PDB file of C-alpha atoms in Angstrom:
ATOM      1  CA  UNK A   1     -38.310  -2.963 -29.562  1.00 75.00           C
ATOM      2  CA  UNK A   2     -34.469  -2.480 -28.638  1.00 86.00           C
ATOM      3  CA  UNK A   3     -31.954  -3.558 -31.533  1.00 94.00           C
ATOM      4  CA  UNK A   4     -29.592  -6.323 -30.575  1.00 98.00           C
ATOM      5  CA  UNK A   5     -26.173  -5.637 -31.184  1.00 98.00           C
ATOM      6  CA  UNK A   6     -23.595  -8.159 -32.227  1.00 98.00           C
ATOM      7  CA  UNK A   7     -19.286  -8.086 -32.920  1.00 98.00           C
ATOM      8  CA  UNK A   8     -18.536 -10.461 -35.696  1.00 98.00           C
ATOM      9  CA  UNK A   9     -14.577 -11.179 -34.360  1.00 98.00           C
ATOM     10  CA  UNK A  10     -12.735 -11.465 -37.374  1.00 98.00           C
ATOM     11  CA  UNK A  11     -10.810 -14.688 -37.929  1.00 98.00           C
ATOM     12  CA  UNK A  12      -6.821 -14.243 -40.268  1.00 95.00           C
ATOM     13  CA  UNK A  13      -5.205 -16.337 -41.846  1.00 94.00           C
ATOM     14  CA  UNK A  14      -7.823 -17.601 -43.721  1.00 94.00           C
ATOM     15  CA  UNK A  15     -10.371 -16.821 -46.779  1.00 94.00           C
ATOM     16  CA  UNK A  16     -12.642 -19.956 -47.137  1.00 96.00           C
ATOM     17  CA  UNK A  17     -13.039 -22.322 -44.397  1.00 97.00           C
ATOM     18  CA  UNK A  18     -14.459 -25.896 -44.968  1.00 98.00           C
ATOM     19  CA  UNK A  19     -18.042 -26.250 -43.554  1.00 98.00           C
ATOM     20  CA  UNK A  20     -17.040 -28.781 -41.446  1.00 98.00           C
ATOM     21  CA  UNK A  21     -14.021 -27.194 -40.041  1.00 98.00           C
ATOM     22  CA  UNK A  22     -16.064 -24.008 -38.861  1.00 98.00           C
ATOM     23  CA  UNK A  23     -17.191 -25.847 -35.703  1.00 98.00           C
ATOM     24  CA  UNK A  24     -13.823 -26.434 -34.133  1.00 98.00           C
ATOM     25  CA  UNK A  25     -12.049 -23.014 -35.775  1.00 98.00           C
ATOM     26  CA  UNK A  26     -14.839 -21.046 -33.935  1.00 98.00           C
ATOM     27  CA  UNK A  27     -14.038 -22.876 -30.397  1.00 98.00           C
ATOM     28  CA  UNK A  28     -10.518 -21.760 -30.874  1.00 98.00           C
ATOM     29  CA  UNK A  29     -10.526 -17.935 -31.048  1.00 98.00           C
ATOM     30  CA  UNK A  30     -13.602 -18.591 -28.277  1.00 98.00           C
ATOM     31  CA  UNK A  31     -16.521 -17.204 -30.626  1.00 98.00           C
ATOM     32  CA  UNK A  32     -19.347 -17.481 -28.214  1.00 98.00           C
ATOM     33  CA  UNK A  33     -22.837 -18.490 -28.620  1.00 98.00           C
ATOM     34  CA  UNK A  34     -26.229 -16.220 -29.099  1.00 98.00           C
ATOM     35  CA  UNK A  35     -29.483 -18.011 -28.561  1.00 98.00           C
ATOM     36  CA  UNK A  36     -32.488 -17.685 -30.746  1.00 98.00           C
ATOM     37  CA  UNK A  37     -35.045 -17.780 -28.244  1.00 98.00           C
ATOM     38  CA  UNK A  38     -37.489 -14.844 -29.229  1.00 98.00           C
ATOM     39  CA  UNK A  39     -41.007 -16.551 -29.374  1.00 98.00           C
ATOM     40  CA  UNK A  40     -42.721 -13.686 -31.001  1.00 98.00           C
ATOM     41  CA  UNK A  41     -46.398 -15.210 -31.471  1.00 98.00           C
ATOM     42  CA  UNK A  42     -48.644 -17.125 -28.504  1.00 97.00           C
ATOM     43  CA  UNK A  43     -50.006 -19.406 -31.005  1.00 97.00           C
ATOM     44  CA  UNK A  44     -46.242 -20.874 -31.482  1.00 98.00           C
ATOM     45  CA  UNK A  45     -45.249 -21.381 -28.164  1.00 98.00           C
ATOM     46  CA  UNK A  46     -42.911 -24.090 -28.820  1.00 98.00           C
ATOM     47  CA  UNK A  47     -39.084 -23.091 -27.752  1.00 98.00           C
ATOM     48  CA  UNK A  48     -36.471 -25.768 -29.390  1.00 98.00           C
ATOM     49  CA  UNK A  49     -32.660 -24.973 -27.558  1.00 98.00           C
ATOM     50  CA  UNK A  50     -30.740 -22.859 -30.734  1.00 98.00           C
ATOM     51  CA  UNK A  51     -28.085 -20.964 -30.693  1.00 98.00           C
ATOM     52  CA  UNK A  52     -25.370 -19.588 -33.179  1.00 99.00           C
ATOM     53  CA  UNK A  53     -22.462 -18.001 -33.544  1.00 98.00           C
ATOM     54  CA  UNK A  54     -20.687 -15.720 -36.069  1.00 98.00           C
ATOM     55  CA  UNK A  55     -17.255 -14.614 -36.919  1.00 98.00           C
ATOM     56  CA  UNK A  56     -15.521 -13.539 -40.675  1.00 98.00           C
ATOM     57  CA  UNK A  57     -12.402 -13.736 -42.631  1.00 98.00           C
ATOM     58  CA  UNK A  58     -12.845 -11.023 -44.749  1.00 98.00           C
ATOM     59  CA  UNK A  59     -13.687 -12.365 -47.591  1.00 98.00           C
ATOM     60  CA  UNK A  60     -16.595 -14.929 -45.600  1.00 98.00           C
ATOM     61  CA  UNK A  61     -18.903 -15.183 -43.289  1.00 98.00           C
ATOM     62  CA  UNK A  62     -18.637 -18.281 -40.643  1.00 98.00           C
ATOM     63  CA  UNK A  63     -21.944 -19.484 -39.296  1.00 98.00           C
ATOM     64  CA  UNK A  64     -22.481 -22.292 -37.009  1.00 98.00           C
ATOM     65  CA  UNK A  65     -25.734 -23.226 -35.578  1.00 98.00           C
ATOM     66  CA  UNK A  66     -26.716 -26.034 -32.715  1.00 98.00           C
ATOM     67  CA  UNK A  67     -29.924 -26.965 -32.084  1.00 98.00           C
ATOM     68  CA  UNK A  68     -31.788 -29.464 -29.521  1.00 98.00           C
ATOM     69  CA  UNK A  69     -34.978 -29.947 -30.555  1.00 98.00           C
ATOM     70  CA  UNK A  70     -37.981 -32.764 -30.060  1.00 98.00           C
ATOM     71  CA  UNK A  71     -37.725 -33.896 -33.832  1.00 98.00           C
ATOM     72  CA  UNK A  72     -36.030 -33.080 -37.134  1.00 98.00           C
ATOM     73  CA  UNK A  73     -37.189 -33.029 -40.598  1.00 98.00           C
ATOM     74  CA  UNK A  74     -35.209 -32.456 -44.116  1.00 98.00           C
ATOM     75  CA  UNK A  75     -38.024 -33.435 -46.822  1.00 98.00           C
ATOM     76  CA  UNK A  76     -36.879 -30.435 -49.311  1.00 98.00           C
ATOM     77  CA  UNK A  77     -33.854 -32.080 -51.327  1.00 97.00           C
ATOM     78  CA  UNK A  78     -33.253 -29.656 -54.097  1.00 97.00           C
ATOM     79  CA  UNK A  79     -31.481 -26.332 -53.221  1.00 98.00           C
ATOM     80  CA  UNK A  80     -33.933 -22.911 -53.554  1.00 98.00           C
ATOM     81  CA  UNK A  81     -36.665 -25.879 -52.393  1.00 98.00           C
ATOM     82  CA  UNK A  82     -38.989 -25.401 -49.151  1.00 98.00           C
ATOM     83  CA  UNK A  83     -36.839 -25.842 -46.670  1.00 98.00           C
ATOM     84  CA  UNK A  84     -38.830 -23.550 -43.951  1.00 98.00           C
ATOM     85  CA  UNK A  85     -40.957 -26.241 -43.943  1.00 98.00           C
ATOM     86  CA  UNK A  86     -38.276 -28.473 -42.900  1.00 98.00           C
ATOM     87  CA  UNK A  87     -35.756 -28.335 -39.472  1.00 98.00           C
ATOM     88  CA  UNK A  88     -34.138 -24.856 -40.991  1.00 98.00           C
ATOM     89  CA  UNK A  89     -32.108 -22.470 -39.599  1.00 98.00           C
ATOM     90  CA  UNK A  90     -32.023 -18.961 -41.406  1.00 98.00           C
ATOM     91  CA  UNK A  91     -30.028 -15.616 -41.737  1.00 98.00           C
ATOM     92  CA  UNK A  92     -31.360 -12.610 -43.054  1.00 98.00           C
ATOM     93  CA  UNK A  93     -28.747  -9.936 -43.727  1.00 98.00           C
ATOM     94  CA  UNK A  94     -28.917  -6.133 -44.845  1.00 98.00           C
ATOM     95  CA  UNK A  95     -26.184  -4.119 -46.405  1.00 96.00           C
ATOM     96  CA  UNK A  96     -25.577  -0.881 -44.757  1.00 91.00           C
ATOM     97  CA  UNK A  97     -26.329   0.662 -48.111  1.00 92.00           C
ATOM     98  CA  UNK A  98     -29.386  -1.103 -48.616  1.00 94.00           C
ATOM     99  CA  UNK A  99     -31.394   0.217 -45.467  1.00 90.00           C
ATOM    100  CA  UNK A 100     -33.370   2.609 -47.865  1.00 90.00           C
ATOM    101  CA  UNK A 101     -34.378   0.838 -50.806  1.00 91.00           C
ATOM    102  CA  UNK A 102     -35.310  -2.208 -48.074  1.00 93.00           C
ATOM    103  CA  UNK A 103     -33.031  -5.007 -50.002  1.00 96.00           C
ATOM    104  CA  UNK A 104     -32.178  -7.616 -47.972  1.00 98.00           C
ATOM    105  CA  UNK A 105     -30.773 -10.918 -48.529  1.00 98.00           C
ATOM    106  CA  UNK A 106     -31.834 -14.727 -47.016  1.00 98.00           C
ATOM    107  CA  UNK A 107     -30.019 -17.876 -46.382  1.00 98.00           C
ATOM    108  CA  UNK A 108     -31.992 -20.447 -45.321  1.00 98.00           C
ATOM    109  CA  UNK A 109     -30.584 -24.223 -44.653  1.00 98.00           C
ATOM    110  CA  UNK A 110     -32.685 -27.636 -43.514  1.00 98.00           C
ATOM    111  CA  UNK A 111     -31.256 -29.780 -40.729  1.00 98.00           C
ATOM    112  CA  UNK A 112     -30.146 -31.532 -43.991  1.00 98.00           C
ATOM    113  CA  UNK A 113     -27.952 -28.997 -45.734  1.00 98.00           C
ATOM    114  CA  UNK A 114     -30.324 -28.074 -48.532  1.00 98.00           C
ATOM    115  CA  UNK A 115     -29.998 -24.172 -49.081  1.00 98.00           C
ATOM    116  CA  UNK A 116     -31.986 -21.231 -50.016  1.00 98.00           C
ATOM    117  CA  UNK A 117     -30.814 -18.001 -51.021  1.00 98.00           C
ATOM    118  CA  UNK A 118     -32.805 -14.873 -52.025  1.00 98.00           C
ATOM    119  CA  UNK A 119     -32.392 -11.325 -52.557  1.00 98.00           C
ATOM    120  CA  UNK A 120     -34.523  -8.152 -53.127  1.00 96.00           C
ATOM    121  CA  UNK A 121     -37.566  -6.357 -51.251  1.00 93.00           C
ATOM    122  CA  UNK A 122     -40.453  -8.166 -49.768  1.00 86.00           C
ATOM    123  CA  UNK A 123     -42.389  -9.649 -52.157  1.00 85.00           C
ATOM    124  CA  UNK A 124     -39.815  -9.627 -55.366  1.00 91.00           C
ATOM    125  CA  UNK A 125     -36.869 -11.949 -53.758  1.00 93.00           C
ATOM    126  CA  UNK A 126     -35.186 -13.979 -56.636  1.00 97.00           C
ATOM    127  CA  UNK A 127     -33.526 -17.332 -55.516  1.00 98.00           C
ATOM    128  CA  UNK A 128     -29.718 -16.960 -56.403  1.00 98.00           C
ATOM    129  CA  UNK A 129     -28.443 -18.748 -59.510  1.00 97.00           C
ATOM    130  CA  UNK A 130     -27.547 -22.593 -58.613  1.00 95.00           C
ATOM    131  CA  UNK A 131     -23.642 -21.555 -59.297  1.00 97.00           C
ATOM    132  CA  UNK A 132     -24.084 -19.414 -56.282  1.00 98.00           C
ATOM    133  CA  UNK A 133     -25.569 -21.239 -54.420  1.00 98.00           C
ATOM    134  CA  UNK A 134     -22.864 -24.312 -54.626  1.00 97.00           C
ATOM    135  CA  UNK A 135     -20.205 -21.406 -53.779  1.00 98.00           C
ATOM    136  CA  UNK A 136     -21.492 -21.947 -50.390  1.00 98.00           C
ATOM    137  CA  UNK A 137     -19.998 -24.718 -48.262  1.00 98.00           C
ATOM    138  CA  UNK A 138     -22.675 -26.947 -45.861  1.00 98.00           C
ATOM    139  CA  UNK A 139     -21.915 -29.460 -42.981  1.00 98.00           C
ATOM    140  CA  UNK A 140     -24.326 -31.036 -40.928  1.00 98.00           C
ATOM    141  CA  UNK A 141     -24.494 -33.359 -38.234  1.00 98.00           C
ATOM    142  CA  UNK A 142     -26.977 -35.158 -39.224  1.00 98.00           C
ATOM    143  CA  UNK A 143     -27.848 -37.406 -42.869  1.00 95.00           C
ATOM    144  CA  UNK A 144     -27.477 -35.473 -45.746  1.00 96.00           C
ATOM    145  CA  UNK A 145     -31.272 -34.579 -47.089  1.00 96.00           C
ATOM    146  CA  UNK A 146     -33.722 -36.062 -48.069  1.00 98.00           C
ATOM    147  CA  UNK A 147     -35.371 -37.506 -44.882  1.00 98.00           C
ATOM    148  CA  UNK A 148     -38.483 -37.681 -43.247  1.00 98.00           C
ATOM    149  CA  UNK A 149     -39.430 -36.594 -40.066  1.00 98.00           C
ATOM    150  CA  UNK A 150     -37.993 -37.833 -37.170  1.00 97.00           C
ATOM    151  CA  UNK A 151     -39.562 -38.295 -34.098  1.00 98.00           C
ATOM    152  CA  UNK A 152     -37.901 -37.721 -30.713  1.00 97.00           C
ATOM    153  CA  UNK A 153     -35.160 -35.689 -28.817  1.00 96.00           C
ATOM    154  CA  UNK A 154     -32.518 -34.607 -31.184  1.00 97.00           C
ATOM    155  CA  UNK A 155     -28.772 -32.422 -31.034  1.00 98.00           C
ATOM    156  CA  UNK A 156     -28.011 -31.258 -34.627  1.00 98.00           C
ATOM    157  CA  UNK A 157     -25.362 -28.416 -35.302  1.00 98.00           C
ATOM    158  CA  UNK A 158     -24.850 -27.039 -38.986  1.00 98.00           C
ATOM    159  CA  UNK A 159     -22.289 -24.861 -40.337  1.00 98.00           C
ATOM    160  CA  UNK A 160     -22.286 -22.230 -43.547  1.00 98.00           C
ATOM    161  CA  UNK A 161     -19.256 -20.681 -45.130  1.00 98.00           C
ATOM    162  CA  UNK A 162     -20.636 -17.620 -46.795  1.00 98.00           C
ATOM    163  CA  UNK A 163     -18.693 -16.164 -49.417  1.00 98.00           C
ATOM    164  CA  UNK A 164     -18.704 -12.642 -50.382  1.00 98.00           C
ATOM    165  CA  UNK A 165     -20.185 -14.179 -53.632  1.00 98.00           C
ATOM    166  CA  UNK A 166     -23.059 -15.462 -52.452  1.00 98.00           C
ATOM    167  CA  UNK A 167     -24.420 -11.776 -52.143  1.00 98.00           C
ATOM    168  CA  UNK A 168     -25.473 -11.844 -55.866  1.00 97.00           C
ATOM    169  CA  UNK A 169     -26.664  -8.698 -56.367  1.00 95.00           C
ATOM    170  CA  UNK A 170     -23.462  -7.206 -55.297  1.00 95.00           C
ATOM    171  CA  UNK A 171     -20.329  -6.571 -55.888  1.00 95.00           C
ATOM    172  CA  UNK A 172     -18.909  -6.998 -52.268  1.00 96.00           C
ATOM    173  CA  UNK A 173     -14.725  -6.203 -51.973  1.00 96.00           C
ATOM    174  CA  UNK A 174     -15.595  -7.753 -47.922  1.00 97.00           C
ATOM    175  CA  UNK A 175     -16.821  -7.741 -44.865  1.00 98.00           C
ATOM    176  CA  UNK A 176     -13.546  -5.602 -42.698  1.00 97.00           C
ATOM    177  CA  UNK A 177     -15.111  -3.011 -40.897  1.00 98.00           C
ATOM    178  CA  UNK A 178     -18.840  -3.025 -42.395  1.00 98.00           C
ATOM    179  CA  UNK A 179     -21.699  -2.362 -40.098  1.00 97.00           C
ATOM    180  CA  UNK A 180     -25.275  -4.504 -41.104  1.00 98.00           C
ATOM    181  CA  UNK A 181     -28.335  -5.436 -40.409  1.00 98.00           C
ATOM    182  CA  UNK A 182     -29.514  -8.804 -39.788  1.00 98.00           C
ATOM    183  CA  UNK A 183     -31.584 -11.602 -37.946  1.00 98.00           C
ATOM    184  CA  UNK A 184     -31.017 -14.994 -37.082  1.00 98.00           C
ATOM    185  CA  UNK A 185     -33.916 -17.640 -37.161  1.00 98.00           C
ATOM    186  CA  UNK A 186     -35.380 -20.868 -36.349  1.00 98.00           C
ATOM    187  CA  UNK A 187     -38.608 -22.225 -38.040  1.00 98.00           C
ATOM    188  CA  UNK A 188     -39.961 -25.837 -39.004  1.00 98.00           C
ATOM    189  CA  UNK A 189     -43.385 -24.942 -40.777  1.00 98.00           C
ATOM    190  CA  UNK A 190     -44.583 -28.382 -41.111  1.00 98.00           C
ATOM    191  CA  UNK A 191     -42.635 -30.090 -38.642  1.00 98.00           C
ATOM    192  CA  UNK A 192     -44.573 -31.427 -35.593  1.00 97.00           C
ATOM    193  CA  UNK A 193     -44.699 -28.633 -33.559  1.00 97.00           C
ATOM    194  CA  UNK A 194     -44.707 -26.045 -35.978  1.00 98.00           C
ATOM    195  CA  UNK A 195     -42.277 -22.899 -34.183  1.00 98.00           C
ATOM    196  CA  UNK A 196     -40.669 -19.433 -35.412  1.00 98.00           C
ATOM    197  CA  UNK A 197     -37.467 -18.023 -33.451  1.00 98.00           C
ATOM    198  CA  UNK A 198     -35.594 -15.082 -33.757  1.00 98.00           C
ATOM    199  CA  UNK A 199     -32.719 -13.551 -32.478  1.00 98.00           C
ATOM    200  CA  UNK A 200     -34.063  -9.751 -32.225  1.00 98.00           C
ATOM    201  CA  UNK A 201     -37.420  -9.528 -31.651  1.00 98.00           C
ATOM    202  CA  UNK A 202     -40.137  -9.166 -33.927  1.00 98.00           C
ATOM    203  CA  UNK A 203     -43.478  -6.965 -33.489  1.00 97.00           C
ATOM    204  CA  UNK A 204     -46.074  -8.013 -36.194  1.00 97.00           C
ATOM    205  CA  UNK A 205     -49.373  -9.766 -35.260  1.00 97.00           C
ATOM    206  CA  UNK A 206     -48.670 -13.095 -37.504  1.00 97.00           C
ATOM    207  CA  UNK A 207     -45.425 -15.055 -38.134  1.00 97.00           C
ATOM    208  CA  UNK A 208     -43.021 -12.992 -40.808  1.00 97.00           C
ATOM    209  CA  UNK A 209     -39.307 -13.338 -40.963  1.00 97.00           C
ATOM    210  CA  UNK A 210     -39.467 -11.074 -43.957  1.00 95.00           C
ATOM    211  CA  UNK A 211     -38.941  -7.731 -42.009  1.00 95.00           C
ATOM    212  CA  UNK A 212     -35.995  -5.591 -41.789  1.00 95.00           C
ATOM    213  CA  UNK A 213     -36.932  -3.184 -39.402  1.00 95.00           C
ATOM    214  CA  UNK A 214     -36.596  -5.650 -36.678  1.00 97.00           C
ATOM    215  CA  UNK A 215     -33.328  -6.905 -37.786  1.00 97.00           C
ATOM    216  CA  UNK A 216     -29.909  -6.282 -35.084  1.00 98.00           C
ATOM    217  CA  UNK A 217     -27.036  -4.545 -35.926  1.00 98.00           C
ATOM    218  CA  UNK A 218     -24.161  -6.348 -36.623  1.00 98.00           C
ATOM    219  CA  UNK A 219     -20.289  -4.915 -36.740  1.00 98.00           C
ATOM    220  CA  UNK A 220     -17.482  -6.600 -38.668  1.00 98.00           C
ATOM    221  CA  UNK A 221     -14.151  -6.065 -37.092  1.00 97.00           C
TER     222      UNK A 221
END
């Protein structure tokens, strides 16, 4: 399986960006889009349209995600809730120094803007504390969660400002120059059509997002 490789373009003049703001900031130094389109298991063979796009400050990461997709669902309300069940787009990241002891973080965010963050090895990932968790700025498109399902065709976008903060279990000085690990997903468990994208491609006989050695390599100007 080849690695994907990815330049996060590093945006100045700023340290935190407003969720909602991330959208139009990322048109204007011409971030461009990746698609999630990796349909790693026949028995999912549902594609939604995603796509995202990446770029830092130094002190945060900028996500932005858009999504087309035949319906949408935000039932999980509470942050650290079940929001892979839900409309959720994820990011699974791995510091450089990390590789060995196979720690690896997880943000995870419903159509709705409800969050998840964990961090560890496979298997023993504590949620981040909820002070964390708030550190980290949402916008969405759509309603804020809860809702139910929604049936039909639907555009959503959704934006995360990641502070270096949000990496609890470190003590990160920023993200200049650093060379990762990560992956960039789509799932919806219990949606409809039940479907698990990824950005790099994943080899493993049953649907698992939980697996650093098929995450890209991403470089931080």
């Amino acid at each position: 399986i080849t690695m994907k490789e990815l330049h996060v373009h590093e945006i100045t003049g700023h340290s935190l960006v407003p969720a909602k703001d991330i959208p139009a900031l990322l048109d204007e130094n011409h971030i461009e889009f990746q698609a999630i389109d990796c349909v790693n298991w026949k028995d999912y063979p549902y594609r939604p349209e995603v796509e995202f796009r990446i770029a830092h400050t130094g002190d945060a990461i900028l996500l932005n995600y858009r999504v087309k997709e035949e319906s949408v669902r935000a039932v999980a309300a509470e942050d650290n809730g079940r929001v892979w069940e839900d409309s959720c787009c994820e990011f699974f990241f791995q510091l450089p120094e990390d590789q060995e002891e196979n720690i690896y973080y997880n943000f995870e965010c419903n159509c709705g803007g409800t969050l998840l963050i964990g961090g560890g090895r496979p298997g023993d990932r504590p949620h981040a504390p909820v002070e964390i968790i708030r550190k980290v700025d949402r916008w969405t498109s759509l309603d804020k969660a809860p809702f139910e399902e929604r049936m039909g065709e639907c555009g959503w976008q959704l934006a995360l400002c990641i502070p270096k903060e949000a990496f609890f279990r470190h003590q990160l000085k920023g993200f200049k120059g650093m060379t990762a690990h990560a992956n960039f997903y789509k799932c919806g468990d219990l949606q409809h059509t039940p479907h698990f994208l990824s950005w790099n491609k994943i080899d493993l006989p049953k649907p698992c997002f939980h697996c650093p050695e098929f995450f890209g390599k991403i470089m931080f100007e």
